[in-house]
Amino acid sequence: MLTAAITLSTSFHRGPLDRRLFGSFVEHMGRCVYTGIYEPGHPAADEHGFRTDVADLVRELGVTLVRYPGGNFVSGYRWEDGIGPVASRPRTFEPAWRGIEPNEIGTDEFLGWAARTGLSPMMAVNLGTRGIQEAADLVEYCNRPTGTRWSDLRRANGRAEPYGVPLWCLGNEMDGPWQIGHTSATRYGALAREAGKAMKLVDPGIELVVCGSSNREMPTFGYWEAEVLEQAYDVADYLSLHAYYLNDGERAGYLGSGAALEAFIGDVVATADAVGARLGRRKRVNLSCDEWNVWTRDPFVDLTTREPDVAVPITEHVYTPLDAVVTGDLLVALLNHADRVRIGCLSLLVNVSAPILTEPGGPARRQTIFYPAALTAQLARGVSLHTRVSAPEIATVRHGDVPAVAAAATYDENSGELALFITNRGDVPARVRLRHLGPGTLAVQDAWTLAAGGSGVPLSFTQHVNDDDGGIVLHLPAESWTALKSRRKD
């Protein structure tokens, strides 16, 4: 058994937790849209063709924001193909995933579904094969009230009121050679600056996300962020980072993924702040981790060997309890940087490496990674607390030495409730002493744990006792993630 200690105080926090941290991502990829969120004729389909059983699970998951329509898809997408009468829309070849796009679902259908499901939309514009004018036109279509070409077309298409989309991505993964329209950091930064400027002239109230590195291992990492912000700092509200962690067989390294994400975030924050300081700007550019997840196997699929079609399955991972533990640990990392990471998107929402799987014509079900995401979104409220963790380290090939125990906490002053999330990355059980500094003591009200060797469903966890000093001692299973709901008693 390993031993660790967690010290925290409700008086020391990073600031308010942005609810947009609990977002997700819908892309026209595989079965995410067609037979995912949308399946006319399904027994659970509503009058618009969207599956209500999926929408119910999305609400249960606690999703607050959804990014759309891509992803790699957006870099070859003509948004105009997805508006107007559905019968008149073209059926197009989709180059990113080599599929057929029927364009039954487009801007109006997605934004309508998001509104009915209680989700804030995060729209991406195509800066791969298109550019400034098309991006500004889409903002006009979505957000201008009336009296202009594109706003009047939206009204003619059946939507009188503007959608008021608040958040926009300036392209997707433009550092990646796989991206249609891939370019240099300097060229992308200049294009993002001018597209962002035009978009904010149409609607000054929107916020913009510029593309950061697609992953920490990109050869241009660091340079890309710095050069893009040199060009686009004044229009950028957020800088994106994408983080996927693959179970490649090194179990300790996979369990250490949360530590790798923490380091990734720290590097990006330092780079963004250095550029801001050099430019003499008072504004801080925050982060949007708008694609993150775990992968259970090598995600590569040779798309050239198949005939293009609609909704061909891609990377429909079946997740294990171990994947759920790592997912919980990644959420710990995001909570611990909630002062700068304001937006998070678990990627994707349905079927494609997703927490929700559907069967065409059949049921929708929760995957193991659904549970830590849903519990965290439910319990994490108020402000993100500073936590100090004292724990031994575990050696990994992939990430070097990582702490055996990680923790994050939030505190809601209105309710007096404190939520604590703890990962035991070790392969032996852990005895963890929780100490609260400052006024009052903590009383655990409820707790749940997920263990890599368990069922994948959180189990009620009551193995906590008060020690002689009035603190709380937790006995955590090996390779586990635990969520606690407690209350501060004055």
XYZ file of C-alpha atoms in Angstrom:
490
model
C 0.000 0.000 0.000
C 1.243 3.475 -0.860
C 0.540 6.483 1.322
C -0.280 10.024 0.273
C -1.659 13.247 1.712
C -3.923 15.898 0.218
C -4.117 19.361 1.766
C -6.619 22.007 0.710
C -8.578 24.986 1.951
C -11.785 26.551 0.753
C -10.044 29.915 1.192
C -7.473 29.247 -1.564
C -8.861 28.936 -5.051
C -8.139 29.752 -8.688
C -11.422 31.484 -9.349
C -14.795 30.454 -10.794
C -15.099 27.195 -12.704
C -16.332 27.866 -16.246
C -19.206 25.483 -16.999
C -18.039 25.323 -20.616
C -15.267 23.035 -19.405
C -17.853 20.231 -19.631
C -18.342 20.439 -23.372
C -18.254 17.879 -26.160
C -17.889 17.714 -29.919
C -20.129 16.742 -32.845
C -18.412 16.236 -36.196
C -19.640 14.897 -39.512
C -17.435 11.841 -39.035
C -18.433 8.197 -39.022
C -21.762 7.747 -37.233
C -21.586 10.756 -34.953
C -24.343 12.660 -36.775
C -26.198 10.158 -38.980
C -27.500 7.252 -36.834
C -25.855 9.041 -33.890
C -27.678 12.163 -32.773
C -29.922 12.063 -35.870
C -31.923 9.099 -37.154
C -35.326 9.776 -38.703
C -37.605 6.785 -38.350
C -35.999 5.615 -35.121
C -38.603 4.825 -32.423
C -37.071 7.564 -30.253
C -36.792 10.192 -33.009
C -38.532 13.526 -32.474
C -40.384 15.468 -35.155
C -37.042 16.811 -36.406
C -35.489 13.358 -36.754
C -33.166 13.653 -33.759
C -32.977 10.800 -31.274
C -34.490 11.757 -27.929
C -32.821 8.808 -26.182
C -29.439 10.231 -27.198
C -30.457 13.736 -26.111
C -31.473 12.345 -22.706
C -28.038 10.766 -22.282
C -26.349 13.998 -23.378
C -28.192 15.819 -20.593
C -27.299 13.097 -18.104
C -23.671 13.405 -19.190
C -23.810 17.051 -18.116
C -22.683 18.470 -21.449
C -22.919 22.258 -21.549
C -21.333 23.149 -24.892
C -20.912 21.394 -28.238
C -18.354 22.179 -30.937
C -19.513 21.761 -34.567
C -19.108 20.794 -37.462
C -15.460 19.720 -37.161
C -12.742 18.724 -36.803
C -10.988 17.780 -40.017
C -14.390 17.823 -41.712
C -14.658 21.604 -41.492
C -11.560 22.243 -43.632
C -13.357 21.003 -46.740
C -16.897 22.053 -45.829
C -19.111 24.529 -47.663
C -21.611 25.620 -45.041
C -23.954 26.936 -47.740
C -24.532 23.317 -48.855
C -26.259 22.641 -45.530
C -28.917 25.366 -45.528
C -32.234 25.828 -47.296
C -34.753 23.153 -48.307
C -33.245 19.736 -47.586
C -34.523 18.313 -50.871
C -32.500 20.939 -52.764
C -29.212 20.378 -50.960
C -26.359 18.705 -52.819
C -25.019 15.278 -51.969
C -21.251 15.842 -51.799
C -18.007 13.932 -51.477
C -16.479 14.580 -48.058
C -12.669 14.503 -48.400
C -11.485 14.510 -44.762
C -13.006 11.106 -43.910
C -13.693 10.041 -47.527
C -17.402 9.780 -47.040
C -20.595 10.927 -48.698
C -22.221 13.922 -47.034
C -25.995 14.065 -47.704
C -26.243 17.529 -46.081
C -29.486 16.601 -44.342
C -28.001 18.154 -41.215
C -26.494 21.599 -41.472
C -26.257 24.850 -39.556
C -29.965 25.356 -38.831
C -30.637 21.744 -37.868
C -27.621 21.551 -35.567
C -28.319 24.872 -33.850
C -31.955 23.929 -33.388
C -30.960 20.598 -31.816
C -28.435 22.332 -29.555
C -31.065 24.793 -28.325
C -33.620 22.055 -27.643
C -30.996 19.991 -25.809
C -29.830 22.941 -23.693
C -26.360 23.222 -25.243
C -24.308 26.289 -26.079
C -22.908 26.045 -29.628
C -19.249 26.462 -30.549
C -19.069 26.837 -34.328
C -15.963 26.292 -36.457
C -15.267 28.056 -39.747
C -13.384 26.628 -42.722
C -9.943 28.239 -43.044
C -8.601 25.289 -45.027
C -10.211 25.557 -48.460
C -12.117 28.783 -47.817
C -11.399 32.022 -46.015
C -12.311 35.428 -44.653
C -15.493 36.203 -46.568
C -17.114 32.809 -46.038
C -16.352 32.963 -42.307
C -17.861 36.435 -41.950
C -20.897 35.362 -43.993
C -21.581 32.467 -41.612
C -21.490 34.811 -38.604
C -23.905 37.090 -40.442
C -26.218 34.159 -41.177
C -26.201 33.017 -37.559
C -26.037 36.224 -35.562
C -27.311 39.281 -37.452
C -31.003 40.068 -36.766
C -32.284 41.142 -40.181
C -31.841 43.465 -43.116
C -28.767 41.871 -44.745
C -28.262 39.207 -47.394
C -27.402 36.306 -45.119
C -29.611 37.234 -42.159
C -32.602 37.569 -44.481
C -31.784 34.189 -46.017
C -31.804 32.655 -42.534
C -35.229 34.176 -41.968
C -36.407 32.823 -45.321
C -35.144 29.411 -44.232
C -37.471 29.506 -41.230
C -35.450 31.047 -38.398
C -36.637 34.581 -37.644
C -34.482 35.290 -34.604
C -30.673 35.216 -34.737
C -28.996 32.247 -33.075
C -26.485 34.425 -31.261
C -23.661 31.860 -31.494
C -21.160 33.168 -28.911
C -18.004 31.147 -29.631
C -16.160 30.439 -32.885
C -13.135 28.340 -33.874
C -10.861 29.774 -36.553
C -10.243 26.537 -38.433
C -9.033 23.216 -37.076
C -5.580 21.677 -36.516
C -3.965 23.835 -39.184
C -0.520 22.680 -37.995
C -1.252 19.120 -39.175
C -0.016 17.873 -42.575
C -3.191 15.745 -42.729
C -5.347 18.881 -42.672
C -6.842 20.083 -45.928
C -5.302 23.522 -46.401
C -2.400 22.826 -44.012
C -0.109 25.841 -43.921
C 2.655 27.495 -41.938
C 2.211 29.153 -38.557
C 2.891 32.584 -40.052
C 0.353 32.191 -42.845
C -2.286 30.674 -40.615
C -1.782 33.352 -37.967
C -2.252 36.108 -40.536
C -5.356 34.428 -41.982
C -6.831 33.867 -38.520
C -6.190 37.513 -37.647
C -7.989 38.825 -40.727
C -10.845 36.308 -40.566
C -11.298 37.042 -36.874
C -11.269 40.768 -37.521
C -13.971 40.424 -40.185
C -16.087 38.144 -38.000
C -15.929 40.545 -35.055
C -16.903 43.432 -37.329
C -20.086 41.486 -38.135
C -20.693 40.698 -34.446
C -18.397 42.424 -31.930
C -19.701 40.281 -29.083
C -18.341 36.916 -30.244
C -15.284 35.154 -28.811
C -12.671 33.462 -31.004
C -10.458 30.398 -30.642
C -7.243 30.229 -32.688
C -5.614 26.897 -33.508
C -2.794 25.719 -31.295
C -0.929 22.465 -31.689
C -2.834 19.316 -32.585
C -0.836 17.469 -29.944
C 2.202 17.889 -27.700
C 4.352 15.684 -29.976
C 4.005 17.862 -33.087
C 7.475 18.894 -34.331
C 6.300 22.517 -34.473
C 4.919 22.532 -30.909
C 5.814 25.706 -29.062
C 6.975 27.539 -32.158
C 3.495 27.177 -33.663
C 1.750 28.686 -30.638
C 4.198 31.559 -30.376
C 4.121 32.496 -34.056
C 0.341 32.207 -34.394
C -0.154 34.485 -31.398
C 2.442 36.935 -32.712
C 0.129 37.348 -35.688
C -3.310 36.984 -34.113
C -3.001 37.902 -30.425
C -5.366 40.852 -30.627
C -8.302 38.850 -32.042
C -7.638 35.683 -30.045
C -9.668 35.068 -26.915
C -8.577 31.429 -26.625
C -5.802 29.210 -27.933
C -6.747 25.607 -28.629
C -4.940 22.435 -27.635
C -5.909 18.894 -28.554
C -4.921 15.964 -26.369
C -5.579 12.283 -27.057
C -3.946 9.544 -25.001
C -3.516 6.057 -26.419
C -3.321 2.832 -24.482
C -0.300 1.452 -26.329
C 0.397 -1.342 -23.882
C 2.478 0.525 -21.302
C -0.031 0.474 -18.464
C 1.878 2.809 -16.132
C 2.359 5.330 -18.931
C -1.318 5.218 -19.851
C -2.283 5.767 -16.209
C 0.096 8.739 -16.149
C -1.740 10.531 -18.984
C -3.206 13.121 -16.603
C 0.297 14.216 -15.591
C 1.194 14.580 -19.274
C -1.871 16.757 -19.878
C -0.950 18.950 -16.895
C 2.530 19.494 -18.373
C 1.063 20.197 -21.821
C -1.280 22.843 -20.414
C 1.521 24.451 -18.421
C 3.716 24.725 -21.516
C 0.957 26.312 -23.596
C 0.059 28.814 -20.863
C 3.714 29.826 -20.507
C 4.056 30.311 -24.267
C 0.880 32.380 -24.564
C 1.822 34.607 -21.639
C 5.336 35.117 -23.000
C 3.933 36.398 -26.294
C 1.485 38.654 -24.487
C 4.290 40.091 -22.381
C 6.521 40.674 -25.395
C 3.698 42.470 -27.212
C 2.888 44.526 -24.118
C -0.719 43.333 -23.951
C -2.667 43.307 -20.701
C -5.166 40.808 -22.061
C -4.499 37.146 -21.272
C -5.309 34.551 -23.898
C -6.938 31.570 -22.188
C -7.058 27.975 -23.382
C -9.672 25.853 -25.106
C -8.976 22.127 -24.795
C -11.582 21.530 -27.465
C -10.589 17.957 -28.295
C -9.538 15.523 -25.596
C -10.099 11.839 -24.940
C -8.528 8.418 -24.554
C -8.053 5.885 -27.324
C -8.149 2.162 -26.755
C -6.143 1.186 -29.818
C -4.273 2.723 -32.736
C -6.921 5.020 -34.244
C -5.507 4.902 -37.785
C -7.994 3.731 -40.406
C -6.952 3.443 -44.051
C -9.890 5.280 -45.577
C -8.616 4.808 -49.144
C -9.437 1.080 -49.085
C -13.192 1.527 -48.804
C -15.942 2.937 -50.963
C -17.266 6.310 -49.754
C -20.707 6.164 -48.172
C -22.844 7.880 -45.546
C -22.163 7.144 -41.865
C -19.513 4.445 -42.260
C -18.307 3.471 -38.746
C -14.936 4.923 -37.729
C -13.058 4.349 -34.439
C -16.057 3.059 -32.515
C -14.002 2.171 -29.468
C -15.480 -0.043 -26.788
C -14.074 1.412 -23.587
C -12.883 -0.492 -20.525
C -12.818 0.348 -16.805
C -9.130 1.272 -17.209
C -10.116 3.846 -19.841
C -12.644 5.302 -17.401
C -9.968 5.720 -14.726
C -7.690 7.566 -17.155
C -10.612 9.730 -18.309
C -11.260 10.713 -14.702
C -7.587 11.569 -14.272
C -7.665 13.817 -17.355
C -10.624 15.623 -15.804
C -8.531 16.126 -12.657
C -5.895 17.830 -14.827
C -8.468 20.107 -16.461
C -9.967 21.110 -13.111
C -6.508 21.926 -11.780
C -6.039 24.437 -14.608
C -9.559 25.825 -14.633
C -8.236 29.355 -14.195
C -6.819 29.202 -17.745
C -8.579 26.261 -19.421
C -12.066 27.686 -19.760
C -13.407 25.357 -22.466
C -13.170 21.578 -22.780
C -14.650 19.206 -25.364
C -14.686 15.462 -24.789
C -14.272 14.174 -28.334
C -16.567 12.995 -29.798
C -20.059 12.903 -28.329
C -21.608 9.852 -29.993
C -20.172 6.672 -31.571
C -16.756 8.005 -32.662
C -14.439 7.377 -29.661
C -17.396 8.512 -27.603
C -19.069 8.144 -24.196
C -22.337 7.210 -25.938
C -22.819 4.356 -28.426
C -25.936 3.837 -30.518
C -27.333 1.012 -32.595
C -29.167 2.060 -35.763
C -32.806 1.434 -35.013
C -31.813 0.184 -31.565
C -30.793 1.440 -28.129
C -28.270 4.040 -27.008
C -25.970 3.097 -24.164
C -23.397 4.585 -21.852
C -19.732 3.626 -22.178
C -17.411 3.402 -19.167
C -15.915 6.837 -19.870
C -19.430 8.289 -19.574
C -19.442 7.883 -15.802
C -16.448 9.971 -14.657
C -17.434 12.727 -17.091
C -21.029 12.776 -15.824
C -20.042 12.653 -12.147
C -17.505 15.439 -12.527
C -19.953 17.679 -14.372
C -22.562 16.993 -11.676
C -20.357 17.557 -8.627
C -17.821 20.189 -9.697
C -19.331 23.584 -8.843
C -18.243 27.015 -7.748
C -14.490 27.628 -7.679
C -11.507 25.399 -8.392
C -9.437 24.948 -5.240
C -5.692 24.707 -4.955
C -4.756 21.231 -3.749
C -1.361 20.118 -2.501
C -0.650 16.414 -2.980
C 2.229 14.622 -1.305
C 2.728 11.190 -2.884
C 5.482 8.878 -4.133
C 6.260 8.807 -7.835
C 5.779 6.092 -10.429
C 8.285 5.528 -13.228
C 6.855 5.482 -16.763
C 8.556 5.085 -20.109
C 6.273 7.555 -21.822
C 6.116 10.442 -19.357
C 9.007 9.928 -16.956
C 8.228 9.910 -13.244
C 4.647 10.906 -12.362
C 2.936 11.297 -8.950
C 1.150 8.139 -7.852
C -1.834 10.179 -6.619
C -3.482 13.200 -8.271
C -6.340 15.307 -6.909
C -8.554 18.255 -7.771
C -11.287 19.950 -5.762
C -14.060 22.492 -6.174
C -16.067 24.447 -3.622
C -19.523 25.960 -3.977
C -19.901 28.734 -1.409
C -23.652 28.952 -1.947
C -24.311 25.338 -0.994
C -21.281 24.813 1.213
C -20.452 21.667 -0.755
C -16.917 20.611 -1.646
C -16.217 18.049 -4.367
C -12.953 16.139 -4.444
C -11.633 13.983 -7.287
C -8.706 11.633 -6.648
C -6.800 9.259 -8.917
C -4.659 6.433 -7.615
C -2.364 5.733 -10.556
C -0.495 3.060 -8.631
C -0.887 -0.692 -9.044
C -1.390 -1.114 -5.270
C -4.055 0.351 -2.960
C -3.432 3.800 -1.481
C -4.016 5.224 1.969
C -4.714 8.926 1.470
C -5.057 11.407 4.288
C -7.199 14.434 3.509
C -6.503 17.573 5.512
C -8.595 20.730 5.335
C -6.985 23.975 6.459
C -8.896 26.959 7.714
C -12.285 27.281 9.387
C -14.531 24.280 9.782
C -14.098 20.587 9.084
C -15.134 18.382 6.171
C -17.780 15.691 6.403
C -18.032 13.247 3.500
C -21.644 12.872 2.393
C -21.252 10.501 -0.515
C -18.510 8.935 -2.589
C -18.079 6.819 -5.689
C -15.106 4.950 -7.066
C -14.105 3.414 -10.385
C -11.360 0.791 -10.385
C -9.563 -0.523 -13.457
C -10.284 -4.022 -12.228
C -13.965 -3.347 -11.635
C -17.164 -3.275 -13.639
C -16.684 0.179 -15.150
C -19.692 1.561 -13.275
C -19.026 3.798 -10.246
C -19.644 2.015 -6.957
C -20.672 3.640 -3.719
C -17.512 4.091 -1.690
C -17.712 4.328 2.083
C -14.247 3.215 3.187
C -13.358 6.552 4.744
C -12.762 7.044 8.466
C -11.939 9.937 10.742
C -8.438 9.773 12.197
C -7.321 11.088 15.573
C -6.595 14.588 14.236
C -10.072 15.068 12.815
C -8.949 14.573 9.228
C -10.287 12.026 6.770
C -8.400 8.910 5.710
C -9.357 7.259 2.431
C -8.439 3.743 1.380
C -8.432 3.769 -2.413
C -8.285 0.713 -4.663
C -5.321 0.248 -6.992
C -5.641 2.019 -10.359
C -8.796 3.882 -9.417
C -10.596 7.199 -9.710
C -12.752 8.428 -6.843
C -15.244 11.284 -6.508
C -16.343 12.573 -3.103
C -19.129 14.932 -2.188
C -18.541 16.597 1.148
C -19.722 19.583 3.134
C -17.781 22.052 5.197
C -19.042 22.204 8.771
C -18.234 25.440 10.617
